[in-house]
Amino acid sequence: MEQEYYILGISASPRRGGNTEVLMDKIMQGAKSEGAIVEIINLRSLRIKQCIGCECCRTARICRAHRDDMQLLYSKIKAAKGLVLGSPTHNYNVSAKMKIFIDRLYPFYYFDPENRRYRYSLLPPGKKALIYSVCEQPNRENLGVVLEAMRLPLQALGYQVIDEFAAPGFFEKAAVLKDEQLLNNAYEAGARLARSLLT
Ligand SMILES: Cc1cc2nc3c(=O)[nH]c(=O)nc-3n(C[C@H](O)[C@H](O)[C@H](O)COP(=O)(O)O)c2cc1C
């Protein structure tokens, strides 16, 4: 059952208390200020195995290959009308944990058996998302493809990615705490996502 005002945040840094997690907290504080029910999942504390490409989920519509913590997330993802994905930039891309998480969303696709080029999302319509990434180098190009690596799969699954932002130039653990403007922007982005779920 979809919950109109439930926002799920997926944070994908292996570093506890790092920049990605600080920003996720801010985003969710903003969402909560608008009355949203929020939940943050730190992928680093879950046991999620990588997709083995068995393709069984195309017919089973669930992943039968792994009985791991991803099974807990499937129902949360279905229920949440809002989704926030946050990843540190690792080698111009998402972190390994985020990539594994995204690959394991495969059971949410329906592939037409007559024409496999046609696929559509099995998720309820109307979902909205916010994505962001943090990186060490000061220039946006050092983010590489990290935002695309989250945006494109979410769009393929029917999400409207209503907002995205990058935070270049942060290396030390929780260094983003020194940037009040960035923290405010993160808070506002969370509040905007929450408000957008009501329209
Ligand atoms: C394995 C690894 C790869 C990284 N690759 C990049 C990169 O390609 N570009 C960049 O600017 N920073 C890179 N960084 C730095 C992190 O993006 C940066 O320190 C970020 O603030 C970490 O976020 P966190 O505190 O949430 O883990 C890398 C860090 C690690 C550990």
PDB file of C-alpha atoms in Angstrom, residues 43-198:
ATOM      1  CA  LEU A  43      23.424   0.816   2.998  1.00  0.00           C
ATOM      2  CA  ARG A  44      26.744   0.321   4.798  1.00  0.00           C
ATOM      3  CA  SER A  45      24.906  -1.392   7.661  1.00  0.00           C
ATOM      4  CA  LEU A  46      22.959  -3.788   5.464  1.00  0.00           C
ATOM      5  CA  ARG A  47      23.969  -7.073   3.898  1.00  0.00           C
ATOM      6  CA  ILE A  48      23.022  -6.750   0.224  1.00  0.00           C
ATOM      7  CA  LYS A  49      24.565  -9.108  -2.279  1.00  0.00           C
ATOM      8  CA  GLN A  50      25.162  -8.184  -5.876  1.00  0.00           C
ATOM      9  CA  CYS A  51      22.760  -9.225  -8.637  1.00  0.00           C
ATOM     10  CA  ILE A  52      23.919 -12.478 -10.216  1.00  0.00           C
ATOM     11  CA  GLY A  53      22.117 -11.807 -13.493  1.00  0.00           C
ATOM     12  CA  CYS A  54      20.017 -14.980 -13.331  1.00  0.00           C
ATOM     13  CA  GLU A  55      17.050 -13.063 -14.852  1.00  0.00           C
ATOM     14  CA  CYS A  56      14.636 -15.136 -12.703  1.00  0.00           C
ATOM     15  CA  CYS A  57      12.980 -11.958 -11.408  1.00  0.00           C
ATOM     16  CA  ARG A  58      11.658 -11.234 -14.910  1.00  0.00           C
ATOM     17  CA  THR A  59       9.048 -13.926 -14.396  1.00  0.00           C
ATOM     18  CA  ALA A  60       9.022 -14.327 -10.604  1.00  0.00           C
ATOM     19  CA  ARG A  61       8.767 -10.523 -10.083  1.00  0.00           C
ATOM     20  CA  ILE A  62      10.831 -10.981  -6.929  1.00  0.00           C
ATOM     21  CA  CYS A  63      14.500 -11.773  -6.366  1.00  0.00           C
ATOM     22  CA  ARG A  64      14.802 -15.468  -5.531  1.00  0.00           C
ATOM     23  CA  ALA A  65      18.598 -15.545  -5.793  1.00  0.00           C
ATOM     24  CA  HIS A  66      19.308 -13.827  -2.490  1.00  0.00           C
ATOM     25  CA  ARG A  67      17.512 -13.872   0.849  1.00  0.00           C
ATOM     26  CA  ASP A  68      19.340 -10.817   2.149  1.00  0.00           C
ATOM     27  CA  ASP A  69      18.509  -7.361   3.516  1.00  0.00           C
ATOM     28  CA  MET A  70      17.335  -6.129   0.110  1.00  0.00           C
ATOM     29  CA  GLN A  71      14.158  -8.111   0.735  1.00  0.00           C
ATOM     30  CA  LEU A  72      13.348  -5.650   3.541  1.00  0.00           C
ATOM     31  CA  LEU A  73      13.835  -2.710   1.225  1.00  0.00           C
ATOM     32  CA  TYR A  74      11.546  -3.835  -1.603  1.00  0.00           C
ATOM     33  CA  SER A  75       8.361  -3.159   0.370  1.00  0.00           C
ATOM     34  CA  LYS A  76       9.701   0.174   1.637  1.00  0.00           C
ATOM     35  CA  ILE A  77      10.539   1.289  -1.912  1.00  0.00           C
ATOM     36  CA  LYS A  78       7.068   0.292  -3.108  1.00  0.00           C
ATOM     37  CA  ALA A  79       5.446   2.177  -0.232  1.00  0.00           C
ATOM     38  CA  ALA A  80       7.490   5.368  -0.379  1.00  0.00           C
ATOM     39  CA  LYS A  81       6.145   8.016  -2.720  1.00  0.00           C
ATOM     40  CA  GLY A  82       9.382   9.966  -2.309  1.00  0.00           C
ATOM     41  CA  LEU A  83      12.898   8.618  -2.625  1.00  0.00           C
ATOM     42  CA  VAL A  84      16.220  10.304  -1.881  1.00  0.00           C
ATOM     43  CA  LEU A  85      19.416   8.710  -3.159  1.00  0.00           C
ATOM     44  CA  GLY A  86      22.741  10.019  -1.851  1.00  0.00           C
ATOM     45  CA  SER A  87      26.142   8.712  -2.805  1.00  0.00           C
ATOM     46  CA  PRO A  88      29.711   9.871  -2.437  1.00  0.00           C
ATOM     47  CA  THR A  89      31.542  10.089  -5.745  1.00  0.00           C
ATOM     48  CA  HIS A  90      33.830   7.099  -6.050  1.00  0.00           C
ATOM     49  CA  ASN A  91      35.953   7.029  -9.192  1.00  0.00           C
ATOM     50  CA  TYR A  92      33.601   9.385 -11.060  1.00  0.00           C
ATOM     51  CA  ASN A  93      30.649   7.160 -10.267  1.00  0.00           C
ATOM     52  CA  VAL A  94      28.364   6.010  -7.447  1.00  0.00           C
ATOM     53  CA  SER A  95      29.777   3.982  -4.561  1.00  0.00           C
ATOM     54  CA  ALA A  96      29.832   0.204  -4.970  1.00  0.00           C
ATOM     55  CA  LYS A  97      27.009  -0.149  -2.434  1.00  0.00           C
ATOM     56  CA  MET A  98      24.783   2.228  -4.402  1.00  0.00           C
ATOM     57  CA  LYS A  99      25.487   0.362  -7.646  1.00  0.00           C
ATOM     58  CA  ILE A 100      24.577  -2.955  -6.049  1.00  0.00           C
ATOM     59  CA  PHE A 101      21.395  -1.402  -4.636  1.00  0.00           C
ATOM     60  CA  ILE A 102      20.375  -0.013  -8.039  1.00  0.00           C
ATOM     61  CA  ASP A 103      21.027  -3.319  -9.813  1.00  0.00           C
ATOM     62  CA  ARG A 104      18.865  -5.103  -7.273  1.00  0.00           C
ATOM     63  CA  LEU A 105      15.894  -2.923  -8.318  1.00  0.00           C
ATOM     64  CA  TYR A 106      15.627  -5.136 -11.414  1.00  0.00           C
ATOM     65  CA  PRO A 107      12.534  -7.052 -10.133  1.00  0.00           C
ATOM     66  CA  PHE A 108      10.589  -3.788 -10.483  1.00  0.00           C
ATOM     67  CA  TYR A 109      10.831  -3.958 -14.291  1.00  0.00           C
ATOM     68  CA  TYR A 110       8.346  -5.712 -16.513  1.00  0.00           C
ATOM     69  CA  PHE A 111       9.843  -6.915 -19.789  1.00  0.00           C
ATOM     70  CA  ASP A 112       7.407  -7.653 -22.599  1.00  0.00           C
ATOM     71  CA  PRO A 113       8.034 -11.331 -23.524  1.00  0.00           C
ATOM     72  CA  GLU A 114       7.071 -10.571 -27.156  1.00  0.00           C
ATOM     73  CA  ASN A 115       9.464  -7.673 -27.459  1.00  0.00           C
ATOM     74  CA  ARG A 116      12.103  -7.401 -24.792  1.00  0.00           C
ATOM     75  CA  ARG A 117      13.039  -3.907 -25.907  1.00  0.00           C
ATOM     76  CA  TYR A 118       9.829  -2.733 -24.249  1.00  0.00           C
ATOM     77  CA  ARG A 119      10.070  -2.588 -20.518  1.00  0.00           C
ATOM     78  CA  TYR A 120       8.098  -0.648 -18.011  1.00  0.00           C
ATOM     79  CA  SER A 121       8.024  -0.129 -14.305  1.00  0.00           C
ATOM     80  CA  LEU A 122       5.966  -2.279 -11.977  1.00  0.00           C
ATOM     81  CA  LEU A 123       6.162   0.387  -9.278  1.00  0.00           C
ATOM     82  CA  PRO A 124       3.069   2.473  -8.529  1.00  0.00           C
ATOM     83  CA  PRO A 125       3.025   5.668 -10.647  1.00  0.00           C
ATOM     84  CA  GLY A 126       3.604   9.180  -9.334  1.00  0.00           C
ATOM     85  CA  LYS A 127       6.834   8.609  -7.430  1.00  0.00           C
ATOM     86  CA  LYS A 128       9.282  11.481  -7.090  1.00  0.00           C
ATOM     87  CA  ALA A 129      12.976  11.523  -6.278  1.00  0.00           C
ATOM     88  CA  LEU A 130      15.877  13.704  -5.240  1.00  0.00           C
ATOM     89  CA  ILE A 131      19.494  12.681  -5.874  1.00  0.00           C
ATOM     90  CA  TYR A 132      22.811  14.131  -4.769  1.00  0.00           C
ATOM     91  CA  SER A 133      26.505  13.394  -4.531  1.00  0.00           C
ATOM     92  CA  VAL A 134      29.553  14.681  -2.647  1.00  0.00           C
ATOM     93  CA  CYS A 135      33.097  14.639  -4.004  1.00  0.00           C
ATOM     94  CA  GLU A 136      36.552  15.741  -2.930  1.00  0.00           C
ATOM     95  CA  GLN A 137      37.738  17.699  -5.963  1.00  0.00           C
ATOM     96  CA  PRO A 138      36.446  21.247  -6.370  1.00  0.00           C
ATOM     97  CA  ASN A 139      35.169  21.021  -9.928  1.00  0.00           C
ATOM     98  CA  ARG A 140      31.893  19.588 -11.087  1.00  0.00           C
ATOM     99  CA  GLU A 141      33.612  17.482 -13.763  1.00  0.00           C
ATOM    100  CA  ASN A 142      35.236  15.445 -10.980  1.00  0.00           C
ATOM    101  CA  LEU A 143      31.785  14.068 -10.219  1.00  0.00           C
ATOM    102  CA  GLY A 144      31.970  12.219 -13.520  1.00  0.00           C
ATOM    103  CA  VAL A 145      28.745  10.313 -14.210  1.00  0.00           C
ATOM    104  CA  VAL A 146      27.598   9.974 -10.605  1.00  0.00           C
ATOM    105  CA  LEU A 147      24.334  11.908 -10.986  1.00  0.00           C
ATOM    106  CA  GLU A 148      23.452  10.212 -14.283  1.00  0.00           C
ATOM    107  CA  ALA A 149      24.166   6.818 -12.680  1.00  0.00           C
ATOM    108  CA  MET A 150      21.339   7.477 -10.223  1.00  0.00           C
ATOM    109  CA  ARG A 151      19.025   9.618 -12.360  1.00  0.00           C
ATOM    110  CA  LEU A 152      18.745   7.362 -15.421  1.00  0.00           C
ATOM    111  CA  PRO A 153      17.787   4.134 -13.585  1.00  0.00           C
ATOM    112  CA  LEU A 154      15.259   6.019 -11.453  1.00  0.00           C
ATOM    113  CA  GLN A 155      13.688   7.582 -14.525  1.00  0.00           C
ATOM    114  CA  ALA A 156      13.556   4.172 -16.197  1.00  0.00           C
ATOM    115  CA  LEU A 157      11.627   2.969 -13.157  1.00  0.00           C
ATOM    116  CA  GLY A 158       9.111   5.779 -13.583  1.00  0.00           C
ATOM    117  CA  TYR A 159      10.391   8.220 -10.977  1.00  0.00           C
ATOM    118  CA  GLN A 160      10.228  11.902 -11.693  1.00  0.00           C
ATOM    119  CA  VAL A 161      13.603  13.185 -10.494  1.00  0.00           C
ATOM    120  CA  ILE A 162      12.473  16.614  -9.409  1.00  0.00           C
ATOM    121  CA  ASP A 163      15.769  17.812  -7.999  1.00  0.00           C
ATOM    122  CA  GLU A 164      19.459  16.969  -7.896  1.00  0.00           C
ATOM    123  CA  PHE A 165      22.555  18.604  -6.535  1.00  0.00           C
ATOM    124  CA  ALA A 166      26.282  18.100  -6.316  1.00  0.00           C
ATOM    125  CA  ALA A 167      28.573  19.084  -3.473  1.00  0.00           C
ATOM    126  CA  PRO A 168      32.116  19.244  -4.843  1.00  0.00           C
ATOM    127  CA  GLY A 169      35.133  20.116  -2.698  1.00  0.00           C
ATOM    128  CA  PHE A 170      34.593  18.082   0.472  1.00  0.00           C
ATOM    129  CA  PHE A 171      37.098  15.512   1.648  1.00  0.00           C
ATOM    130  CA  GLU A 172      37.294  15.218   5.449  1.00  0.00           C
ATOM    131  CA  LYS A 173      34.610  13.367   7.311  1.00  0.00           C
ATOM    132  CA  ALA A 174      31.581  15.655   7.880  1.00  0.00           C
ATOM    133  CA  ALA A 175      33.372  18.643   6.273  1.00  0.00           C
ATOM    134  CA  VAL A 176      30.023  19.748   4.825  1.00  0.00           C
ATOM    135  CA  LEU A 177      29.023  20.850   8.329  1.00  0.00           C
ATOM    136  CA  LYS A 178      31.176  23.951   7.775  1.00  0.00           C
ATOM    137  CA  ASP A 179      29.147  25.034   4.741  1.00  0.00           C
ATOM    138  CA  GLU A 180      25.967  26.580   6.058  1.00  0.00           C
ATOM    139  CA  GLN A 181      24.694  27.515   2.604  1.00  0.00           C
ATOM    140  CA  LEU A 182      24.985  23.912   1.416  1.00  0.00           C
ATOM    141  CA  LEU A 183      23.223  22.638   4.541  1.00  0.00           C
ATOM    142  CA  ASN A 184      20.404  25.130   3.994  1.00  0.00           C
ATOM    143  CA  ASN A 185      20.132  24.102   0.346  1.00  0.00           C
ATOM    144  CA  ALA A 186      19.927  20.434   1.357  1.00  0.00           C
ATOM    145  CA  TYR A 187      17.215  21.250   3.919  1.00  0.00           C
ATOM    146  CA  GLU A 188      15.249  23.225   1.322  1.00  0.00           C
ATOM    147  CA  ALA A 189      15.617  20.441  -1.258  1.00  0.00           C
ATOM    148  CA  GLY A 190      14.090  18.000   1.228  1.00  0.00           C
ATOM    149  CA  ALA A 191      11.250  20.395   2.003  1.00  0.00           C
ATOM    150  CA  ARG A 192      10.571  20.897  -1.740  1.00  0.00           C
ATOM    151  CA  LEU A 193      10.452  17.144  -2.326  1.00  0.00           C
ATOM    152  CA  ALA A 194       7.950  16.738   0.511  1.00  0.00           C
ATOM    153  CA  ARG A 195       5.755  19.560  -0.800  1.00  0.00           C
ATOM    154  CA  SER A 196       5.877  18.150  -4.331  1.00  0.00           C
ATOM    155  CA  LEU A 197       4.345  14.891  -3.122  1.00  0.00           C
ATOM    156  CA  LEU A 198       1.124  16.716  -2.296  1.00  0.00           C
TER     157      LEU A 198
END
